[in-house]
Coordinates of C-alpha atoms and ligand atoms in Angstrom, one line a residue:
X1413 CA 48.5 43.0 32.2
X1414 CA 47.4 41.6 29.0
X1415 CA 43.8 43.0 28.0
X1416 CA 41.0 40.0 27.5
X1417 CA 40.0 41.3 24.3
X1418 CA 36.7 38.4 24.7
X1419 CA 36.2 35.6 27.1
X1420 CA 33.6 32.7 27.6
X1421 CA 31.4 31.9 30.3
X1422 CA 30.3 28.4 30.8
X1423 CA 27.3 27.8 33.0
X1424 CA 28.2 24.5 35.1
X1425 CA 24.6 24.4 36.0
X1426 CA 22.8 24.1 32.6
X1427 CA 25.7 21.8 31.9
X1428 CA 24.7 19.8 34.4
X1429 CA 20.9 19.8 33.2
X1430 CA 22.0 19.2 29.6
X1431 CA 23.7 16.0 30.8
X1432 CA 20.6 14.9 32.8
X1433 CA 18.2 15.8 29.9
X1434 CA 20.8 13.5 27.6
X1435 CA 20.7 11.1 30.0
X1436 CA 17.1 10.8 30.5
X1437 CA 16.5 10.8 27.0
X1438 CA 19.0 7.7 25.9
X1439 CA 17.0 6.3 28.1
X1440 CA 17.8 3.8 31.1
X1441 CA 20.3 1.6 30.9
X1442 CA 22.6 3.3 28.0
X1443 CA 25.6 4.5 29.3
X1444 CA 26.8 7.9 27.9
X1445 CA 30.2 8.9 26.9
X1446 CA 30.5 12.8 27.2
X1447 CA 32.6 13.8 24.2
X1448 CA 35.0 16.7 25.2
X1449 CA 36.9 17.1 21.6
X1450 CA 38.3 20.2 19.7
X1451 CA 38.4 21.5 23.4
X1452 CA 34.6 20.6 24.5
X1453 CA 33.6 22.3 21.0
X1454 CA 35.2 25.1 22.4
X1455 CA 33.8 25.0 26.0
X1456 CA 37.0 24.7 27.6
X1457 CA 38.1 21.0 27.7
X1458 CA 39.8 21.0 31.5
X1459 CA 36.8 22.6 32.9
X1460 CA 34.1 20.9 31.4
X1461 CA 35.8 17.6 31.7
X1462 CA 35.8 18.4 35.3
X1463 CA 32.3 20.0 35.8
X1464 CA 31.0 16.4 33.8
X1465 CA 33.5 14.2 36.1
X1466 CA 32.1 15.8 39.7
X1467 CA 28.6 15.3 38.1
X1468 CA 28.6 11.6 37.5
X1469 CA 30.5 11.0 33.8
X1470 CA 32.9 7.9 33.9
X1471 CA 33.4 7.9 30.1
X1472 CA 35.0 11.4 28.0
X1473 CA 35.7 11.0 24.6
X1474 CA 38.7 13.3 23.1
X1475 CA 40.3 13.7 19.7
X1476 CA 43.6 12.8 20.0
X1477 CA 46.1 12.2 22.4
X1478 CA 47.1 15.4 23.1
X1479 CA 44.0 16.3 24.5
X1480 CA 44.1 13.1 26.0
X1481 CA 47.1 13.5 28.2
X1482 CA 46.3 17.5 29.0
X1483 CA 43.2 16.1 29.8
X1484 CA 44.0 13.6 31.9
X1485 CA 46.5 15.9 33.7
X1486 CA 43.5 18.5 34.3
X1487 CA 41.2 15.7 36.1
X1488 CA 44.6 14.8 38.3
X1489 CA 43.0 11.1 38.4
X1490 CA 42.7 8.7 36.5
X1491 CA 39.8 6.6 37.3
X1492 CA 37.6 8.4 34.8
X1493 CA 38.1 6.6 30.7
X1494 CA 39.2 9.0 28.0
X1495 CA 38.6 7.2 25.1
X1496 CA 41.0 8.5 21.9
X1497 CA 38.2 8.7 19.1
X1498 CA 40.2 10.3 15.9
X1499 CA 43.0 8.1 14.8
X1500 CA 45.7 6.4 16.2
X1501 CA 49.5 6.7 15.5
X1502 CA 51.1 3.6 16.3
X1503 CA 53.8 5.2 17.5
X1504 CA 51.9 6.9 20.1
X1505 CA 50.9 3.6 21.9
X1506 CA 53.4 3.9 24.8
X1507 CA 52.0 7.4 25.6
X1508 CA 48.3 5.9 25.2
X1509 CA 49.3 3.4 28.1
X1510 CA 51.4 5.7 30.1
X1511 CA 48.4 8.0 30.3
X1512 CA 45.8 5.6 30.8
X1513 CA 43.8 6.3 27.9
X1514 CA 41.6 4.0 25.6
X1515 CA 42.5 4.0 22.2
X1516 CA 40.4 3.2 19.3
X1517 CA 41.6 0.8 17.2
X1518 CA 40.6 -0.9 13.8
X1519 CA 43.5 -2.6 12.6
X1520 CA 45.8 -5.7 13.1
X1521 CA 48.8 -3.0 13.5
X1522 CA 47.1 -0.8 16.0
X1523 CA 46.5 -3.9 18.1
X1524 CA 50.2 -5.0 17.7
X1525 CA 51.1 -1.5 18.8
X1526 CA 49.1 -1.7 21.6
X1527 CA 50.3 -5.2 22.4
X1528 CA 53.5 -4.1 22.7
X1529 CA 53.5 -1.5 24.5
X1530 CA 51.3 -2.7 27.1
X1531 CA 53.8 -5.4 27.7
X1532 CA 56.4 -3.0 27.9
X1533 CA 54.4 -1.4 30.9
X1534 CA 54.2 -4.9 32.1
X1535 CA 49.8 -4.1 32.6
X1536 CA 46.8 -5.4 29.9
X1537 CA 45.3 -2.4 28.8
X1538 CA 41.6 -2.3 27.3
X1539 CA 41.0 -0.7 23.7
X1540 CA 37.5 -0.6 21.8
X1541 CA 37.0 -1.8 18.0
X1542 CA 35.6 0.9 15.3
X1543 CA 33.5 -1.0 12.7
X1544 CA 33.3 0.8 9.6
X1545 CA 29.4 0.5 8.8
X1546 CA 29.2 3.2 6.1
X1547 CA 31.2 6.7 7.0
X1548 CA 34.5 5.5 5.3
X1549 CA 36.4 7.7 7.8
X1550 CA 37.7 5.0 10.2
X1551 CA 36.8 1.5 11.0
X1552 CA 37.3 -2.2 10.0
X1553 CA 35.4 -3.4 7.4
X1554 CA 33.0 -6.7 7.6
X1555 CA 34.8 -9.7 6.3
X1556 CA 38.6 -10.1 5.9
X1557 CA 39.5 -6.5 6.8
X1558 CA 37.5 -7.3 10.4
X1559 CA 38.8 -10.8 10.4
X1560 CA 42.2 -9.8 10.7
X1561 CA 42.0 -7.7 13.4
X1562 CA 40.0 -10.2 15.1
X1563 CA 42.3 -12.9 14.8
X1564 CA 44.6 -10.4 16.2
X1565 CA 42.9 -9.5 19.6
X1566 CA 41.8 -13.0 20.2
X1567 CA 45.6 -14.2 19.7
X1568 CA 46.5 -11.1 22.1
X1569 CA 47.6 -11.6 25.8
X1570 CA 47.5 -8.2 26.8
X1571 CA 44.9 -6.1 25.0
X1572 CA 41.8 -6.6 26.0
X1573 CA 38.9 -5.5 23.5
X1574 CA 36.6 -4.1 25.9
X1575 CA 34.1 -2.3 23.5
X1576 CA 33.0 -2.5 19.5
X1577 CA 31.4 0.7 18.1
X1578 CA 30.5 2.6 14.7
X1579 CA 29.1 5.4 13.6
X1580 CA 26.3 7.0 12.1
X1581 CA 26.3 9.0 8.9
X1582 CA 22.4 10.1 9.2
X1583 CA 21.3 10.3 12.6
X1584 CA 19.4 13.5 12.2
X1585 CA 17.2 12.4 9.7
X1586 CA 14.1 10.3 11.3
X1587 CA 13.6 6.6 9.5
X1588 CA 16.8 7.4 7.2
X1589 CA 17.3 4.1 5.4
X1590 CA 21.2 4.5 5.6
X1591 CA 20.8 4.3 9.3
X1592 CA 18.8 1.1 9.1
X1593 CA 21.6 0.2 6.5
X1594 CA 24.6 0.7 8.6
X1595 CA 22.5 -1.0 11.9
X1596 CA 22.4 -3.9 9.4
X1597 CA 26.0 -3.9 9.1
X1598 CA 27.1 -3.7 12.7
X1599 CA 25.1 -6.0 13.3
X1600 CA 26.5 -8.3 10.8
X1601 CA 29.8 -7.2 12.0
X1602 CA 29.2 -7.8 16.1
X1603 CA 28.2 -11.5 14.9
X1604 CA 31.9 -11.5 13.4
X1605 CA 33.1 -10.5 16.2
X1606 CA 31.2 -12.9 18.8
X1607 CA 32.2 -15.7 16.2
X1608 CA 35.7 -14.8 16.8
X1609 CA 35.2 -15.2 20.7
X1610 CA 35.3 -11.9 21.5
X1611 CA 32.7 -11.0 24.3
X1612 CA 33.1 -6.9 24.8
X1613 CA 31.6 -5.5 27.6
X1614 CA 30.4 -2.3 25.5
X1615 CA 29.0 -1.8 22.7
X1616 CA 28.4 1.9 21.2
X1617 CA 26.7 3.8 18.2
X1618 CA 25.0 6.9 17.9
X1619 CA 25.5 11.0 18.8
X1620 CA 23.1 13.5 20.0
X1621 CA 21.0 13.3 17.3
X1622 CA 20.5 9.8 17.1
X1623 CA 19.5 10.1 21.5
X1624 CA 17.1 12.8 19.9
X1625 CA 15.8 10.5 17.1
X1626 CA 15.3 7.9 19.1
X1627 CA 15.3 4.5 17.4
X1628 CA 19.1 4.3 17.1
X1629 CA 18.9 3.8 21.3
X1630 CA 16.1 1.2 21.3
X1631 CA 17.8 -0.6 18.5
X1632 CA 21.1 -0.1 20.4
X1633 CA 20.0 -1.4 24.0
X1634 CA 18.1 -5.0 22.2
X1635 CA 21.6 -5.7 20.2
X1636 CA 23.9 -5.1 23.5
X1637 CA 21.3 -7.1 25.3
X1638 CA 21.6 -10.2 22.6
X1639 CA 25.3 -9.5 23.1
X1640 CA 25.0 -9.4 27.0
X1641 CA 27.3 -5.8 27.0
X1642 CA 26.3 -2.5 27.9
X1643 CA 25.4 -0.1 25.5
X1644 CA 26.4 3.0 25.1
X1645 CA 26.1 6.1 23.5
X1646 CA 28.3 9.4 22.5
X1647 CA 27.4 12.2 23.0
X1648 CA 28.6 16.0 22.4
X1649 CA 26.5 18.8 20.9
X1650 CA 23.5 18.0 23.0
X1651 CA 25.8 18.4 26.2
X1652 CA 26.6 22.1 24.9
X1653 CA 23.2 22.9 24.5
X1654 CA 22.5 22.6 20.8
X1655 CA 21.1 20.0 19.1
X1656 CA 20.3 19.8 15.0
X1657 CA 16.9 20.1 13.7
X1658 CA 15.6 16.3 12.7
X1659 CA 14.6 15.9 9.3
X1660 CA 11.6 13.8 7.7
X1661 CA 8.8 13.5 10.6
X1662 CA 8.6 15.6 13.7
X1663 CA 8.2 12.6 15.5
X1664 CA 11.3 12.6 17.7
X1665 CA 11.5 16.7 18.0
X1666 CA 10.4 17.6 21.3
X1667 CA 12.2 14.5 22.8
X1668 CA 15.6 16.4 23.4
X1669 CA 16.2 19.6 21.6
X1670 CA 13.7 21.1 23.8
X1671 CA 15.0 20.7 27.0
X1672 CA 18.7 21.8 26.3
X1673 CA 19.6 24.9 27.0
X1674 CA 23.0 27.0 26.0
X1675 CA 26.0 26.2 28.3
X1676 CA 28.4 28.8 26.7
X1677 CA 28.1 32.8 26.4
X1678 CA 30.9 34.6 24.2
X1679 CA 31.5 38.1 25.6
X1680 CA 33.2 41.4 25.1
X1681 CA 33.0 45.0 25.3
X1682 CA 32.9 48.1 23.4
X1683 CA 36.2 49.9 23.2
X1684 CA 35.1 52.6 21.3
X1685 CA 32.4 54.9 20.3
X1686 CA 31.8 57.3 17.2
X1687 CA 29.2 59.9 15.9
X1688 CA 29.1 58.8 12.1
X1689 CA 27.7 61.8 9.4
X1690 CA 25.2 60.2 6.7
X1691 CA 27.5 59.5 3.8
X1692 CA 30.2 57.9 5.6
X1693 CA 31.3 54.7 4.5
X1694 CA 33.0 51.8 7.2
X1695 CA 35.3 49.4 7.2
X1696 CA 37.6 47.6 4.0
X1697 CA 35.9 48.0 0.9
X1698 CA 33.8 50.7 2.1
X1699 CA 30.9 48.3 2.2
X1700 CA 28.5 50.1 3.8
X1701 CA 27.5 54.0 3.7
X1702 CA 25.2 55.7 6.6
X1703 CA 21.8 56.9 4.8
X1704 CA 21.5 59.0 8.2
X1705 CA 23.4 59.7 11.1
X1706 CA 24.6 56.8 13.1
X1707 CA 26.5 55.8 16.2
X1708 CA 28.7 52.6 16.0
X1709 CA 30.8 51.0 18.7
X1710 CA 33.8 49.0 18.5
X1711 CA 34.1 45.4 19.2
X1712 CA 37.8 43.9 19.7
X1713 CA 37.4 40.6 18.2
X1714 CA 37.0 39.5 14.2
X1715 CA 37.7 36.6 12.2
X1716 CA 40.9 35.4 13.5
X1717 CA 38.9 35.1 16.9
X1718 CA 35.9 33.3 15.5
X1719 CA 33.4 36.4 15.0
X1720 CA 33.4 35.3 11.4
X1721 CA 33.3 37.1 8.2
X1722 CA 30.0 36.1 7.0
X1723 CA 28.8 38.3 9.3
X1724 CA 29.6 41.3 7.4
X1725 CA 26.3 44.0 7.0
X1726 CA 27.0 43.4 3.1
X1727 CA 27.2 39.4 3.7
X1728 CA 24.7 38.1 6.1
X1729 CA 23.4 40.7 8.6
X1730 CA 25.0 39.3 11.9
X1731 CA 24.5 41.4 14.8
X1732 CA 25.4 41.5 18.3
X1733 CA 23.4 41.8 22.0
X1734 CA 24.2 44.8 23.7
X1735 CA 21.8 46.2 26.6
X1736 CA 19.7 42.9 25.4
X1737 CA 18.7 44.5 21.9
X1738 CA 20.6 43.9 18.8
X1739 CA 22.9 45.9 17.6
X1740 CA 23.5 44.8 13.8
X1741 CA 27.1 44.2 12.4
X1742 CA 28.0 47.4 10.4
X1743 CA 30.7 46.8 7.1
X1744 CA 32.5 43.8 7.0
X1745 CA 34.6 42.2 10.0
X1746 CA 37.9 42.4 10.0
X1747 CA 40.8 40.0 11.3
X1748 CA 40.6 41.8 15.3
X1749 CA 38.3 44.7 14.7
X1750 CA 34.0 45.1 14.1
X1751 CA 31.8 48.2 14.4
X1752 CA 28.1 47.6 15.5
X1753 CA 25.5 49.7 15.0
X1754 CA 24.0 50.8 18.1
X1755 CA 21.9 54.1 17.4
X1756 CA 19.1 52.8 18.9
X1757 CA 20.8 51.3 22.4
X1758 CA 21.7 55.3 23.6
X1759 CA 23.3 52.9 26.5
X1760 CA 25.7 51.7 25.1
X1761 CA 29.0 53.1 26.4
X1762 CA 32.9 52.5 26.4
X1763 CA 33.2 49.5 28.5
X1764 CA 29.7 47.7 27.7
X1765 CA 29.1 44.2 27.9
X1766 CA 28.9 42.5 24.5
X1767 CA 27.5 39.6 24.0
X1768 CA 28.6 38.0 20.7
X1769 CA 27.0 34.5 21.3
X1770 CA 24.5 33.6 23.9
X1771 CA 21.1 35.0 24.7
X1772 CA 19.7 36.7 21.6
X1773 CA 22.0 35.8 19.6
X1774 CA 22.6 31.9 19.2
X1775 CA 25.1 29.3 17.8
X1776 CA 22.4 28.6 15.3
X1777 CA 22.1 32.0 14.5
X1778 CA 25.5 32.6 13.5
X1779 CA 25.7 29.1 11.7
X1780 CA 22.6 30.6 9.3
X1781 CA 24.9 33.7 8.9
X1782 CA 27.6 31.1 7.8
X1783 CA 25.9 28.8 6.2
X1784 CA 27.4 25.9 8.6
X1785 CA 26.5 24.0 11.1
X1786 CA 26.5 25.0 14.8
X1787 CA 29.5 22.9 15.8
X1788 CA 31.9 24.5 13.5
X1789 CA 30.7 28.2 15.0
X1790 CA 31.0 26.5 18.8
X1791 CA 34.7 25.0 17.9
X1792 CA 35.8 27.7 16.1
X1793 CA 35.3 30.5 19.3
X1794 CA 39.0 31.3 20.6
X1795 CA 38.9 33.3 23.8
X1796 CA 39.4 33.1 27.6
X1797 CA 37.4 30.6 29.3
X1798 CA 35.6 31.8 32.3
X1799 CA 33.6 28.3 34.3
X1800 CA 30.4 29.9 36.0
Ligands
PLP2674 C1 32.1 13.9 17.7 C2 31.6 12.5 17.8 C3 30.5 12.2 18.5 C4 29.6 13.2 19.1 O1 28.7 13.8 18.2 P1 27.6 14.9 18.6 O2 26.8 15.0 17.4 O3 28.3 16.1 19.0 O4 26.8 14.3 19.7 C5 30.2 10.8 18.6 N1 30.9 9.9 18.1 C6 32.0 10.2 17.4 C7 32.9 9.1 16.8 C8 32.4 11.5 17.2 O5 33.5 11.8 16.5

């Protein structure tokens, strides 16, 4: 037997509330597309995917198409739409039909891919149209870059564009003028698009922050009404539990963020224990030396698991919950191995419970150690995953 050196438990239930909260908050009428990428932001994709399927989602949005055909194999249906949200490898269109997944699409090639290869499989298949509004990542551009693809899809007989979306560069700051900016533009663009005959049924913009925000949706639902589609939004953080602080007013604050609560707890335990002598230095560079007496434990996990660096004593003061009191990070982490101070928690003994992330010690609190963000902490977790 292999030893769990640190596993994650993922609460289904506050899952579930998150969803409702996101829900509630985007307001009626706005469909919401769970996004499950980078493995649920390192949640687990197949379980949560699940856990979001049995409690009402009909729309998951993945990276790619490998975690578009893993997850599609973990549902076992294929009734619920995985939309394929970064990039598209026109070779990978066959595989895109054969697993029933939506591609994104912004150019006149993707859409001959996808032509193609849904003729191959003899069905029309549906793909949705990024509009490229101000990120300069992905996206057609307003004018002739649009036009061609346009012209494209309305000449196509079996690709059907179902939905036009963008995305937003600023949605966590209230009133930002580059969001009023890039509204401007889609909406420019969705008039290209309706001039071209092309009536989708969806029409998406907009992330957790911009549910939190708040003007994004109302903006959102007029436009798809003018358009007669349904709106939607996508949304991921805010699922997990997390949400970023809005900048500018405080208007929108309590609207969301409140009301989420952590899905995911990151756990391990002490392996071993040891009396330190004041004087003693620990770990590489010998980083930190005990002004008294000390006892540390050992934690299995380091960098190379996610329990990052910055956390280092000498770095940014991370510590740890053990016994539900903190036990600060002693000397620097190391690739597998970190000692905690736990002198003050005399329960602390071989076998504890660790908790590394979770109550006491948030995603936010190790993205201040980091100087990041708490999606890069969340995606960057590599353990066992453990669905509560
Ligand atoms: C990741 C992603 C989202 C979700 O963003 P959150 O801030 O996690 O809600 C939405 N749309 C696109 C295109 C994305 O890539």
């Amino acid at each position: 037997m292999t030893l769990v050196k640190s596993w994650v438990e993922i609460s289904g239930s506050r899952l579930m509330e998150n969803l409702r909260a996101v829900q509630a908050a985007a307001s009626a009428g706005v469909e919401t597309l769970a996004v499950v990428k980078a493995n649920a932001y390192g949640h687990g994709a197949a379980g949560v995917g699940r856990a979001l399927v049995a409690g009402g989602a009909r729309w998951l949005g993945v990276n790619d198409i490998e975690e578009g055909t893993e997850l599609r194999r973990a549902l076992g249906e294929d009734s619920t739409r995985l939309l394929v949200m970064c990039g598209m490898d026109l070779a990978d269109a066959p595989e895109i039909v054969a697993h029933g997944l939506t591609p994104v699409v912004w150019t006149a090639e993707h859409v001959d891919a996808m032509e193609s290869a849904a003729r191959d499989a003899g069905h029309r298949v549906k793909v949705h149209l990024e509009l490229e509004t101000g990120m300069a990542r992905q996206g057609a551009a307003l004018g002739a870059e649009l036009a061609s693809v346009l012209e494209r899809l309305g000449g196509s007989k079996w690709v059907e564009c179902e939905g036009v979306m963008s995305h937003l560069a600023c949605s966590e700051v209230v009133g930002s003028t580059v969001t009023l900016a890039q509204q401007e533009r889609f909406a420019q663009a969705l008039d290209q698009v309706a001039a071209a005959g092309i009536r989708p049924e969806l029409v998406h913009l907009g992330n957790s922050s911009a549910v939190a925000e708040g003007s994004t949706m109302e903006w959102l639902r007029e436009t798809a009404l003018r358009m007669k589609a349904k709106p939607m939004v996508r949304t991921g953080l805010s699922l997990y539990g997390y949400c970023l602080e809005m900048e500018g007013a405080k208007v929108a604050e309590g609207k969301l963020r409140s009301r989420l609560r952590p899905v995911l707890t990151w756990k391990t335990r002490v392996t071993g224990l040891r009396e330190l002598a004041a004087g003693a230095t620990v770990g590489y560079g010998a980083t930190f030396t005990a002004s008294h007496p000390m006892r540390l434990a050992l934690l299995p996990v380091g960098y190379a698991d996610g329990f990052r660096r910055e956390a280092s004593s000498s770095d940014g003061h991370g510590w740890v919950m053990i016994a539900a009191r903190r036990a600060p990070v002693v000397g620097r982490v190391s690739m597998n191995l970190t000692t905690v101070d736990v002198t003050a928690i005399p329960e602390a003994a071989l076998g504890s419970e660790v908790v590394l992330l979770g109550e006491g010690v948030t995603a936010e609190d190790h993205a201040r150690w980091c100087g990041t963000i708490a999606y890069e902490i969340l995606c960057g977790i590599r353990a066992h995953f453990v669905m509560l």
